[in-house]
Coordinates of C-alpha atoms in Angstrom, one line a residue:
M1 CA -1.3 20.9 18.2
S2 CA -0.3 18.7 21.1
S3 CA -2.8 16.0 20.3
L4 CA -1.2 15.5 16.9
R5 CA 2.2 14.8 18.3
P6 CA 3.2 11.2 17.8
P7 CA 4.4 9.1 20.7
A8 CA 8.1 8.0 20.8
L9 CA 8.5 5.2 18.4
R10 CA 11.4 3.0 17.3
P11 CA 12.9 4.0 14.0
L12 CA 11.2 2.8 10.8
A13 CA 13.8 0.9 8.9
I14 CA 13.7 1.6 5.2
G15 CA 16.0 -1.1 3.9
L16 CA 19.0 -1.6 1.8
T17 CA 20.4 -1.1 -1.7
V18 CA 24.0 -0.9 -2.7
A19 CA 26.0 1.1 -5.1
V20 CA 29.7 0.6 -5.8
L21 CA 30.9 3.6 -7.7
G22 CA 34.7 3.1 -7.4
A23 CA 37.3 0.4 -7.7
A24 CA 37.5 -2.7 -5.5
L25 CA 39.1 -1.0 -2.5
P26 CA 38.2 -1.3 1.1
A27 CA 36.1 1.5 2.4
T28 CA 39.0 2.7 4.6
A29 CA 41.4 2.7 1.7
A30 CA 39.0 4.8 -0.3
G31 CA 39.0 7.4 2.5
A32 CA 35.6 6.6 4.0
T33 CA 34.9 5.8 7.6
P34 CA 33.6 2.3 7.9
P35 CA 30.2 1.9 9.6
P36 CA 30.3 0.7 13.2
A37 CA 29.5 -2.9 13.8
G38 CA 25.8 -3.5 14.1
S39 CA 24.8 -0.1 12.7
A40 CA 21.3 0.1 11.3
P41 CA 20.1 1.2 7.8
P42 CA 18.8 4.7 7.4
V43 CA 15.1 5.5 8.0
V44 CA 12.4 7.3 6.2
T45 CA 9.6 9.1 8.1
P46 CA 6.8 11.4 7.2
A47 CA 9.2 14.3 7.8
D48 CA 11.0 13.2 4.6
I49 CA 7.9 13.7 2.4
H50 CA 8.0 16.7 0.1
F51 CA 4.5 18.0 -0.5
R52 CA 3.8 19.4 -3.9
H53 CA 1.0 21.7 -5.2
D54 CA -0.1 19.8 -8.3
T55 CA -3.4 20.1 -10.1
L56 CA -4.6 17.1 -11.9
R57 CA -4.5 17.1 -15.7
S58 CA -4.4 14.4 -18.4
G59 CA -1.1 13.5 -20.0
H60 CA 1.3 10.8 -21.0
A61 CA 3.6 8.6 -19.1
R62 CA 6.8 10.0 -20.6
Q63 CA 5.8 13.5 -19.4
V64 CA 6.5 12.5 -15.9
G65 CA 9.4 10.1 -16.5
L66 CA 7.4 6.9 -16.6
L67 CA 7.9 4.0 -19.0
P68 CA 4.8 3.8 -21.2
E69 CA 4.6 0.1 -21.6
P70 CA 3.6 -0.9 -18.0
V71 CA 1.1 2.0 -17.9
D72 CA -0.4 1.0 -21.2
R73 CA -1.0 -2.6 -20.1
M74 CA -3.1 -1.7 -17.0
P75 CA -6.5 -2.0 -18.9
A76 CA -5.5 -5.4 -20.3
D77 CA -4.3 -6.6 -16.9
L78 CA -7.7 -5.6 -15.5
A79 CA -9.6 -7.2 -18.3
A80 CA -7.9 -10.5 -17.8
Y81 CA -9.7 -10.9 -14.5
L82 CA -13.1 -10.6 -16.1
E83 CA -12.7 -14.4 -16.5
P84 CA -11.3 -17.0 -14.1
T85 CA -7.5 -17.0 -14.1
P86 CA -4.8 -19.4 -12.6
D87 CA -4.4 -17.0 -9.7
H88 CA -8.1 -16.5 -9.3
P89 CA -9.7 -19.8 -10.4
G90 CA -13.4 -20.7 -10.3
H91 CA -14.9 -17.3 -10.9
P92 CA -14.0 -13.9 -12.4
A93 CA -12.4 -11.5 -9.9
Y94 CA -15.2 -8.9 -10.7
A95 CA -17.8 -8.1 -13.2
G96 CA -16.0 -4.8 -14.0
A97 CA -13.4 -2.3 -12.8
V98 CA -12.0 1.2 -13.3
V99 CA -8.4 2.2 -12.8
L100 CA -6.9 5.6 -12.6
A101 CA -3.2 6.2 -12.1
A102 CA -1.3 9.5 -11.8
K103 CA 2.1 10.9 -11.1
D104 CA 3.2 14.5 -10.4
G105 CA -0.4 15.5 -11.0
V106 CA -0.6 14.0 -14.5
V107 CA -3.2 11.3 -15.0
V108 CA -1.4 8.8 -17.1
Q109 CA -4.1 6.1 -17.2
H110 CA -7.9 6.1 -16.7
A111 CA -9.8 3.1 -18.1
A112 CA -12.9 1.0 -17.5
V113 CA -13.4 -2.7 -18.3
G114 CA -16.4 -5.1 -17.9
A115 CA -19.8 -4.4 -16.6
A116 CA -21.2 -2.2 -13.8
V117 CA -24.4 -4.3 -13.7
R118 CA -24.3 -7.8 -15.1
Y119 CA -26.2 -10.2 -12.8
A120 CA -29.8 -10.5 -11.5
A121 CA -29.2 -13.2 -8.9
V122 CA -26.9 -16.0 -7.7
G123 CA -27.5 -19.8 -7.9
P124 CA -27.3 -22.0 -4.8
P125 CA -24.1 -23.1 -3.2
P126 CA -21.7 -24.6 -3.7
G127 CA -21.6 -23.4 -7.3
L128 CA -22.9 -19.8 -6.7
A129 CA -23.4 -19.5 -10.4
G130 CA -24.3 -16.0 -11.5
V131 CA -27.7 -15.5 -13.1
E132 CA -27.1 -13.0 -15.9
L133 CA -29.4 -10.2 -16.9
P134 CA -30.5 -10.1 -20.5
A135 CA -27.8 -8.4 -22.6
D136 CA -29.9 -5.3 -23.2
E137 CA -30.3 -4.8 -19.4
Q138 CA -26.7 -5.1 -18.5
I139 CA -24.8 -1.8 -18.0
P140 CA -21.2 -1.4 -19.2
M141 CA -18.6 0.0 -16.8
R142 CA -17.5 3.5 -17.6
P143 CA -14.6 5.7 -16.3
D144 CA -17.0 7.7 -14.2
T145 CA -19.1 4.9 -12.8
I146 CA -20.0 5.5 -9.1
F147 CA -18.9 2.8 -6.7
D148 CA -19.8 1.8 -3.1
L149 CA -16.4 2.4 -1.5
A150 CA -17.1 0.2 1.5
S151 CA -14.3 0.7 4.1
V152 CA -12.5 3.3 2.0
S153 CA -15.3 5.4 3.6
K154 CA -13.3 5.2 6.8
L155 CA -10.9 7.7 5.4
F156 CA -13.6 10.3 5.1
T157 CA -14.6 9.8 8.8
T158 CA -10.9 10.1 9.6
I159 CA -10.5 13.4 7.8
V160 CA -13.5 15.0 9.5
T161 CA -12.2 13.8 12.8
M162 CA -8.8 15.3 12.2
Q163 CA -10.5 18.6 11.2
Q164 CA -12.0 18.6 14.7
V165 CA -8.6 17.9 16.2
E166 CA -7.2 20.9 14.3
R167 CA -9.9 23.1 15.7
G168 CA -9.3 21.9 19.3
R169 CA -12.6 20.2 19.7
V170 CA -11.1 16.7 19.9
N171 CA -7.9 15.5 21.5
L172 CA -6.5 12.3 20.0
D173 CA -5.3 11.0 23.4
A174 CA -8.4 11.8 25.3
P175 CA -10.9 9.0 26.2
V176 CA -13.6 8.5 23.7
A177 CA -16.0 8.6 26.6
R178 CA -15.2 12.3 27.2
Y179 CA -17.2 13.0 24.0
V180 CA -19.6 10.0 24.0
P181 CA -20.2 9.1 27.7
E182 CA -22.0 5.8 27.0
F183 CA -19.0 4.5 25.1
A184 CA -17.3 3.8 28.5
A185 CA -19.5 0.7 28.9
G186 CA -18.0 -2.7 28.5
G187 CA -14.6 -1.8 29.9
K188 CA -13.9 0.9 27.4
A189 CA -13.3 3.9 29.7
A190 CA -9.6 4.0 28.8
V191 CA -10.0 3.7 25.0
T192 CA -8.8 6.9 23.3
V193 CA -9.6 8.5 20.0
R194 CA -6.2 7.6 18.7
M195 CA -6.9 3.9 19.5
L196 CA -10.0 4.0 17.3
L197 CA -8.1 5.4 14.4
T198 CA -5.3 2.8 14.7
H199 CA -7.6 -0.1 15.5
T200 CA -5.9 -0.8 18.8
S201 CA -8.9 -0.2 21.1
G202 CA -9.5 -3.8 21.9
L203 CA -13.0 -3.8 20.3
P204 CA -14.0 -6.8 18.3
A205 CA -14.0 -6.6 14.6
F206 CA -17.7 -6.8 13.9
V207 CA -21.2 -7.3 15.4
P208 CA -24.2 -8.1 13.2
L209 CA -26.1 -5.0 14.3
W210 CA -28.5 -5.3 11.3
S211 CA -29.9 -8.7 12.3
R212 CA -29.7 -8.4 16.1
Y213 CA -31.4 -5.1 16.7
P214 CA -34.7 -3.8 15.2
T215 CA -34.1 0.0 14.8
P216 CA -31.2 2.3 13.8
A217 CA -31.2 3.9 17.3
E218 CA -30.9 0.6 19.0
R219 CA -28.1 -0.5 16.6
F220 CA -26.1 2.7 17.3
A221 CA -26.6 2.2 21.0
A222 CA -25.4 -1.4 20.7
A223 CA -22.4 -0.4 18.7
L224 CA -21.4 2.1 21.4
A225 CA -22.1 -0.3 24.3
A226 CA -20.2 -3.2 22.7
P227 CA -17.7 -4.6 25.3
L228 CA -14.0 -5.1 24.7
A229 CA -12.9 -8.5 23.3
T230 CA -12.2 -11.0 26.0
G231 CA -8.9 -10.3 27.6
A232 CA -8.2 -7.2 25.5
E233 CA -6.3 -4.3 27.1
P234 CA -6.7 -1.1 25.1
G235 CA -3.6 -0.2 23.1
T236 CA -1.9 -3.6 23.3
R237 CA -3.5 -5.5 20.4
Y238 CA -4.4 -4.8 16.8
V239 CA -7.9 -5.8 15.6
Y240 CA -9.3 -4.1 12.5
S241 CA -12.7 -3.0 13.8
D242 CA -15.8 -1.5 12.1
L243 CA -17.2 -0.8 15.6
G244 CA -14.4 1.6 16.3
L245 CA -15.2 3.7 13.2
I246 CA -18.9 3.6 13.9
A247 CA -18.1 5.1 17.3
L248 CA -15.8 7.7 15.7
G249 CA -18.6 8.8 13.4
V250 CA -20.9 9.3 16.4
L251 CA -18.1 11.2 18.2
V252 CA -17.7 13.8 15.5
E253 CA -21.5 14.3 15.3
R254 CA -21.6 14.9 19.1
V255 CA -18.8 17.4 19.2
T256 CA -20.1 19.4 16.2
G257 CA -23.9 18.9 16.6
R258 CA -24.1 18.0 12.9
P259 CA -24.7 14.7 11.0
L260 CA -21.7 12.8 9.6
D261 CA -22.8 13.2 6.0
A262 CA -23.0 17.0 6.3
L263 CA -19.6 17.1 7.9
V264 CA -18.1 15.1 5.0
A265 CA -19.9 17.2 2.5
D266 CA -18.9 20.6 4.0
G267 CA -15.4 19.5 5.1
V268 CA -14.2 17.3 2.2
T269 CA -16.3 16.9 -0.9
A270 CA -17.6 20.4 -1.4
P271 CA -14.2 22.2 -1.0
L272 CA -12.5 19.6 -3.2
G273 CA -15.3 19.7 -5.9
M274 CA -16.0 16.0 -5.5
T275 CA -19.5 16.3 -6.9
D276 CA -20.1 12.6 -7.4
T277 CA -19.1 11.7 -3.8
G278 CA -21.4 11.2 -0.8
Y279 CA -23.8 8.9 1.1
N280 CA -27.1 7.5 -0.2
P281 CA -26.8 8.6 -3.8
G282 CA -30.5 8.3 -4.6
P283 CA -32.4 6.7 -7.5
Q284 CA -31.6 9.4 -10.0
R285 CA -28.0 8.2 -10.1
R286 CA -28.7 4.5 -10.1
S287 CA -27.9 4.0 -13.8
R288 CA -24.3 5.2 -13.1
I289 CA -23.8 3.1 -10.0
A290 CA -22.1 -0.3 -10.0
A291 CA -24.2 -3.1 -8.5
T292 CA -22.9 -5.1 -5.6
E293 CA -24.2 -8.3 -4.0
Y294 CA -27.3 -10.5 -4.2
Q295 CA -28.5 -10.5 -0.5
P296 CA -31.7 -12.4 -0.3
Y297 CA -30.8 -13.4 3.3
A298 CA -31.3 -9.7 4.2
G299 CA -34.5 -9.3 2.1
R300 CA -32.7 -7.0 -0.3
G301 CA -32.3 -9.0 -3.5
M302 CA -29.5 -7.6 -5.8
V303 CA -28.1 -4.5 -4.0
W304 CA -27.8 -1.6 -6.5
G305 CA -27.7 2.1 -5.6
E306 CA -27.8 1.4 -1.8
V307 CA -24.8 0.7 0.5
H308 CA -23.7 -2.9 0.4
D309 CA -22.6 -3.2 4.1
E310 CA -25.5 -4.6 6.0
N311 CA -24.7 -2.7 9.2
A312 CA -24.3 0.6 7.3
W313 CA -27.6 -0.1 5.4
S314 CA -29.4 -0.8 8.7
L315 CA -28.1 2.5 10.2
G316 CA -29.6 4.5 7.4
G317 CA -26.7 4.4 4.9
V318 CA -24.5 6.9 6.9
A319 CA -22.0 5.4 9.3
G320 CA -18.4 6.0 10.2
H321 CA -17.2 2.7 8.8
A322 CA -19.0 2.5 5.4
G323 CA -21.5 4.2 3.2
V324 CA -19.6 6.6 0.9
F325 CA -20.1 6.3 -2.9
S326 CA -17.6 7.9 -5.3
T327 CA -15.9 7.7 -8.6
A328 CA -12.3 7.3 -9.7
P329 CA -12.0 11.0 -10.8
D330 CA -13.3 12.3 -7.5
L331 CA -11.0 10.0 -5.5
A332 CA -8.1 11.2 -7.6
V333 CA -8.7 14.7 -6.3
L334 CA -8.7 13.4 -2.7
C335 CA -5.5 11.6 -3.3
Q336 CA -3.8 14.6 -4.9
S337 CA -5.0 16.8 -2.1
L338 CA -3.2 14.5 0.4
L339 CA 0.0 14.5 -1.8
N340 CA -0.3 18.3 -1.7
G341 CA -0.3 18.3 2.1
G342 CA -4.0 18.7 2.5
E343 CA -4.8 21.3 -0.2
Y344 CA -6.1 21.3 -3.8
R345 CA -6.7 24.3 -6.0
G346 CA -6.2 26.7 -3.1
R347 CA -8.8 24.9 -0.9
R348 CA -7.4 23.3 2.2
I349 CA -9.0 20.4 4.0
L350 CA -6.1 19.6 6.4
R351 CA -2.9 21.3 7.5
A352 CA 0.3 19.8 6.1
D353 CA 1.5 18.9 9.6
T354 CA -1.8 17.1 10.2
V355 CA -1.2 15.0 7.1
R356 CA 2.3 14.1 8.2
A357 CA 1.0 13.1 11.6
M358 CA -1.5 10.8 10.0
L359 CA 1.3 8.9 8.3
V360 CA 3.3 8.0 11.4
N361 CA 3.2 4.3 12.1
Y362 CA 1.7 4.4 15.6
N363 CA 1.5 0.6 15.7
A364 CA 5.2 0.0 15.2
P365 CA 5.6 -1.5 18.7
L366 CA 3.0 -4.1 17.8
E367 CA 4.6 -5.2 14.5
Q368 CA 6.2 -8.3 15.8
A369 CA 3.0 -9.7 17.3
Y370 CA 0.8 -8.3 14.6
P371 CA 2.7 -8.0 11.3
E372 CA -0.3 -6.5 9.5
S373 CA -0.8 -3.8 12.1
D374 CA 1.2 -0.9 10.4
R375 CA -1.2 2.1 10.5
G376 CA -1.2 5.8 10.8
L377 CA -4.3 7.7 11.7
G378 CA -7.0 6.0 9.6
F379 CA -4.6 5.0 6.9
E380 CA -3.0 1.7 6.2
L381 CA 0.8 1.9 5.7
D382 CA 3.3 -0.1 3.7
K383 CA 0.9 -3.0 2.7
H384 CA 2.7 -5.0 0.0
W385 CA -0.2 -7.3 -0.4
Y386 CA -2.0 -4.6 -2.4
M387 CA 0.6 -1.8 -2.7
M388 CA 3.3 -3.9 -4.2
G389 CA 6.3 -1.8 -5.5
L390 CA 4.6 1.4 -4.5
S391 CA 5.1 0.4 -0.8
S392 CA 7.4 2.3 1.6
P393 CA 7.1 3.0 5.3
V394 CA 5.1 6.2 4.3
A395 CA 3.0 4.7 1.5
F396 CA -0.6 4.9 2.5
G397 CA -4.0 3.8 1.4
H398 CA -7.0 1.7 2.2
T399 CA -9.2 -1.1 0.7
G400 CA -12.9 -1.7 0.7
F401 CA -14.7 -5.0 0.9
T402 CA -16.7 -4.3 -2.3
G403 CA -13.4 -4.4 -4.3
T404 CA -12.2 -0.8 -4.0
S405 CA -8.7 0.5 -3.1
I406 CA -6.4 3.5 -3.2
V407 CA -2.6 3.5 -3.0
V408 CA -0.7 6.7 -2.5
D409 CA 3.1 6.8 -2.8
P410 CA 4.3 10.2 -1.5
L411 CA 7.9 9.5 -2.3
S412 CA 7.2 9.4 -6.0
H413 CA 4.2 11.7 -5.8
S414 CA 2.0 9.0 -7.4
F415 CA -1.2 7.1 -6.8
V416 CA -3.3 4.4 -8.3
I417 CA -7.0 3.9 -7.7
L418 CA -8.8 0.6 -8.4
L419 CA -12.6 0.5 -8.1
S420 CA -14.3 -2.8 -8.8
N421 CA -17.6 -4.5 -8.0
R422 CA -16.0 -7.8 -6.9
V423 CA -19.0 -8.8 -4.7
H424 CA -21.2 -8.7 -7.8
P425 CA -23.0 -11.0 -7.7
D426 CA -21.6 -12.8 -4.6
R427 CA -18.7 -12.2 -2.1
G428 CA -18.0 -16.0 -2.3
W429 CA -16.5 -15.5 -5.7
G430 CA -13.4 -14.3 -3.9
S431 CA -11.1 -11.4 -3.4
N432 CA -9.8 -9.1 -6.1
N433 CA -6.3 -8.7 -4.4
V434 CA -4.7 -10.2 -7.5
A435 CA -6.0 -7.2 -9.6
R436 CA -5.0 -4.7 -6.9
R437 CA -1.5 -6.1 -7.0
A438 CA -1.5 -6.0 -10.8
V439 CA -2.2 -2.3 -11.2
A440 CA 0.1 -1.3 -8.3
R441 CA 2.9 -3.4 -9.9
D442 CA 2.3 -1.8 -13.3
L443 CA 2.7 1.7 -11.9
A444 CA 5.7 0.7 -9.9
E445 CA 7.3 -1.0 -13.0
A446 CA 6.8 2.2 -15.0
M447 CA 9.2 3.9 -12.6
P448 CA 12.6 2.9 -14.1
V449 CA 15.6 1.8 -12.0
R450 CA 18.4 3.2 -14.1
P451 CA 21.6 1.2 -14.1
R452 CA 24.8 3.1 -13.4
S453 CA 26.6 1.3 -16.2
R454 CA 25.3 0.2 -19.6
E455 CA 23.7 -2.9 -18.1
A456 CA 22.9 -4.0 -14.6
W457 CA 21.3 -7.3 -13.5
R458 CA 17.9 -7.7 -12.0
A459 CA 16.4 -10.7 -10.1
D460 CA 13.4 -11.8 -12.1
P461 CA 10.2 -10.5 -10.4
R462 CA 8.5 -13.8 -9.5
D463 CA 6.7 -15.2 -6.5
L464 CA 8.1 -18.3 -4.7
A465 CA 11.5 -17.7 -6.3
A466 CA 15.1 -18.4 -5.2
V467 CA 17.4 -17.0 -7.9
T468 CA 21.1 -16.6 -8.0
L469 CA 23.7 -14.6 -9.9
T470 CA 27.2 -16.1 -9.5
A471 CA 30.6 -14.5 -10.3
P472 CA 33.5 -17.0 -10.6
L473 CA 36.7 -15.3 -9.7
R474 CA 39.7 -15.5 -12.1
R475 CA 41.8 -17.2 -9.4
P476 CA 41.5 -17.9 -5.6
A477 CA 41.7 -14.6 -3.8
Q478 CA 44.5 -13.6 -1.4
G479 CA 42.1 -11.6 0.8
G480 CA 41.1 -8.5 -1.0
T481 CA 37.8 -6.8 -1.5
A482 CA 34.6 -7.1 -3.6
S483 CA 32.5 -4.1 -4.4
F484 CA 29.3 -3.6 -6.2
L485 CA 26.2 -1.4 -6.5
L486 CA 23.0 -2.7 -5.0
W487 CA 19.4 -1.3 -5.5
Y488 CA 16.7 -3.2 -3.7
D489 CA 13.2 -2.9 -2.6
T490 CA 11.5 -6.0 -1.2
E491 CA 8.6 -7.0 1.0
P492 CA 10.1 -6.7 4.5
R493 CA 10.9 -10.0 6.3
F494 CA 9.3 -12.1 3.5
D495 CA 11.5 -11.3 0.5
S496 CA 15.3 -10.6 0.7
A497 CA 18.5 -10.2 -1.1
R498 CA 21.8 -11.9 0.1
F499 CA 25.5 -11.8 -0.8
E500 CA 27.6 -14.9 -0.2
V501 CA 31.2 -16.1 -0.8
S502 CA 32.5 -19.6 -1.6
T503 CA 36.0 -20.8 -0.9
D504 CA 35.6 -24.3 -2.4
G505 CA 34.5 -23.7 -5.9
G506 CA 30.8 -23.1 -5.1
A507 CA 30.2 -26.3 -3.1
T508 CA 29.4 -24.3 0.1
W509 CA 28.6 -20.7 0.8
A510 CA 29.0 -18.2 3.6
P511 CA 27.5 -14.7 3.9
G512 CA 29.8 -11.7 3.4
R513 CA 29.6 -8.7 5.8
L514 CA 28.4 -5.7 3.8
L515 CA 29.5 -2.1 4.3
L516 CA 27.0 0.1 2.6
R517 CA 27.3 3.8 1.7
H518 CA 25.2 6.4 -0.1
A519 CA 26.2 10.0 0.1
D520 CA 26.8 10.7 3.8
R521 CA 24.8 7.6 5.0
R522 CA 26.8 4.5 6.1
W523 CA 25.7 1.2 7.7
S524 CA 26.5 -2.4 7.8
S525 CA 24.7 -5.8 7.2
D526 CA 25.5 -9.4 7.9
G527 CA 25.0 -10.2 4.2
T528 CA 21.2 -10.1 4.0
V529 CA 19.0 -7.1 3.3
T530 CA 15.2 -6.8 3.3
G531 CA 12.6 -4.1 3.1
H532 CA 12.6 -0.6 1.5
G533 CA 16.1 0.4 0.3
G534 CA 15.5 4.1 -0.1
R535 CA 15.2 3.8 -3.9
V536 CA 18.9 4.6 -4.3
W537 CA 22.0 2.8 -5.4
W538 CA 24.1 1.8 -2.4
Q539 CA 27.8 1.4 -2.8
V540 CA 28.9 -1.9 -1.1
S541 CA 32.2 -3.1 0.0
V542 CA 32.9 -6.6 1.2
E543 CA 36.2 -8.0 2.6
L544 CA 36.9 -11.4 1.0
P545 CA 38.3 -14.4 2.8
D546 CA 41.5 -16.0 1.7
R547 CA 41.0 -18.6 -1.1
A548 CA 37.6 -17.1 -2.1
T549 CA 36.7 -18.6 -5.5
H550 CA 33.1 -17.4 -6.2
L551 CA 30.8 -14.6 -5.3
R552 CA 27.0 -15.1 -5.3
F553 CA 24.0 -12.7 -5.2
S554 CA 20.7 -14.3 -4.4
S555 CA 17.1 -13.1 -4.1
T556 CA 14.2 -15.0 -2.5
T557 CA 10.5 -14.3 -2.5
D558 CA 7.5 -15.7 -0.9
A559 CA 4.2 -16.8 -2.4
S560 CA 2.8 -13.3 -3.1
S561 CA 3.5 -9.6 -3.0
Q562 CA 6.7 -8.0 -3.9
G563 CA 8.5 -4.7 -4.0
R564 CA 10.3 -3.2 -7.0
G565 CA 13.0 -5.9 -6.9
V566 CA 16.7 -6.4 -6.5
Y567 CA 19.4 -5.0 -8.9
V568 CA 23.2 -5.4 -8.9
D569 CA 25.6 -3.4 -11.0
R570 CA 29.4 -2.8 -11.4
I571 CA 30.7 -5.9 -9.8
V572 CA 34.4 -5.7 -9.1
A573 CA 36.8 -7.8 -7.0
A574 CA 40.5 -7.4 -6.5
D575 CA 43.3 -8.4 -4.1
R576 CA 46.9 -7.3 -3.8
D577 CA 47.9 -9.2 -7.0
G578 CA 45.3 -7.4 -9.1
L579 CA 41.8 -7.9 -10.5
L580 CA 39.8 -11.0 -9.6
F581 CA 36.6 -10.1 -11.4
Q582 CA 35.4 -7.1 -13.4
G583 CA 31.8 -7.3 -14.3
E584 CA 31.9 -4.4 -16.8
G585 CA 34.8 -5.9 -18.7
A586 CA 36.0 -9.3 -19.9
D587 CA 34.4 -11.1 -17.0
A588 CA 30.9 -10.1 -17.9
A589 CA 30.4 -13.2 -20.0
R590 CA 31.5 -15.4 -17.0
L591 CA 28.5 -14.4 -14.8
V592 CA 26.1 -17.3 -14.3
P593 CA 22.5 -16.0 -14.0
V594 CA 19.8 -18.3 -12.8
G595 CA 16.6 -16.3 -12.7
W596 CA 18.4 -13.0 -13.2
S597 CA 18.1 -10.9 -16.4
P598 CA 19.9 -7.9 -17.8
A599 CA 18.5 -4.5 -16.9
R600 CA 19.5 -1.8 -19.4
A601 CA 19.3 2.0 -19.2

């Protein structure tokens, strides 16, 4: 369908990793064509995703090639945040949480920690001390606890919108005002459906509809009439906006003549068998629902069994930006259906080409000005701050303000769901991003990077690190070549790997120009690599300067968020007079690791 076709975008760089499978010979001597100067790394796009047709079932990590130890420690990592920690001081990250992780359709972890309901109220600021319920009134978290998904609800609005695109009722590049005429107010006549899905409409992030307007009808009208932010031109800036998704919910109701909750039920939850998912769950399910926030300012007390978001609550509990309640098992079915290309157990909710179109980074032209803008249609893409080592240019997911998140890695056919009540009893207790990163890191660490020799070297996975692995040559080089294997996956721009050469015994260093090759892919680098390396070993060749005495590999990281790391293997250097360094032989003991550790098969 034409409205699904992405606009022309610059390539999505996937990054670098190097493998050196042969002797220390220049690429030309080995019969390979050297990459042209300035050539770019290869790319990964949604076209590279292979959709499977898996059905979820319980199993063990080793069944799907995962290391069991990182999978097994997920519950303990979550439980650690039930108390204040050095990376989340002052208060617990949440009262309780549920994690579910799967790969290739096998659920390898599903556990609950803490409490679904623990507090009755909150003390005054600045302490915001939680007032606990009596022990016999507290409710433990369970694996099927129902959570308020908050902004993860936006994915349900997105899916029913894309269903209308498939049916020809909605065109992504048509003005929203074609379907909702009053939306044109406030300078929004040129705002398209695609802009709402990518948060590039120019709308402000939020308006307190619940406190400014007295009725749901007036609140919806105000949301649709909201003007563009001052100076905003549609399509030129990224601002994550609840208002845009509220408008999108109204849009699908207008084109179908049916309410949003019915569209979600008939188009998503019923065909997928998500029986615990929907809006306004009702008092009969309250004992299974995780409580959220104490909101006396809104006259609500402790919110439990009703939507937490004040605007969604004031709109009747059903809105395009928030309102869906669900469980980890139900969300697992949704994640698996997306990994299957929009289908689960023979029931299709989206076409495979629609799912691919939803994973294109339409905001790529805005990345430099807005580094957090990477988005497909509805989905966040490649967000290391909560996806960690599961990130890639096609990794997708979403977070919710209440403490919920999903991360889907289509390259490894895996996903991890974290549901928590981090706003229970008060949002001022802080974010649960540390826990989101912990479970994503655990699943990524369970996917082994296998050395090509008996033992490779890995830069220790630490934040705010600058670590080095130095190889002293046997004698000063007479020109010659160094070669090695490199596997790397880092947070783009913020974390990097670098290769350098010294000609004065290690006193000063200069980058070495890298020629990288994997299968039929070849490219070059000025010595530094960053980003997604394709999850392969790259063979690297570097021409050495005369009188080179030392080689050095370095890895630097920023204050938070990482990929799967940097690995080096099979380090060899030689010139016309013979070997200068052989990392798999007698020279292995001469390597000087500072913040690097052996990585064994």
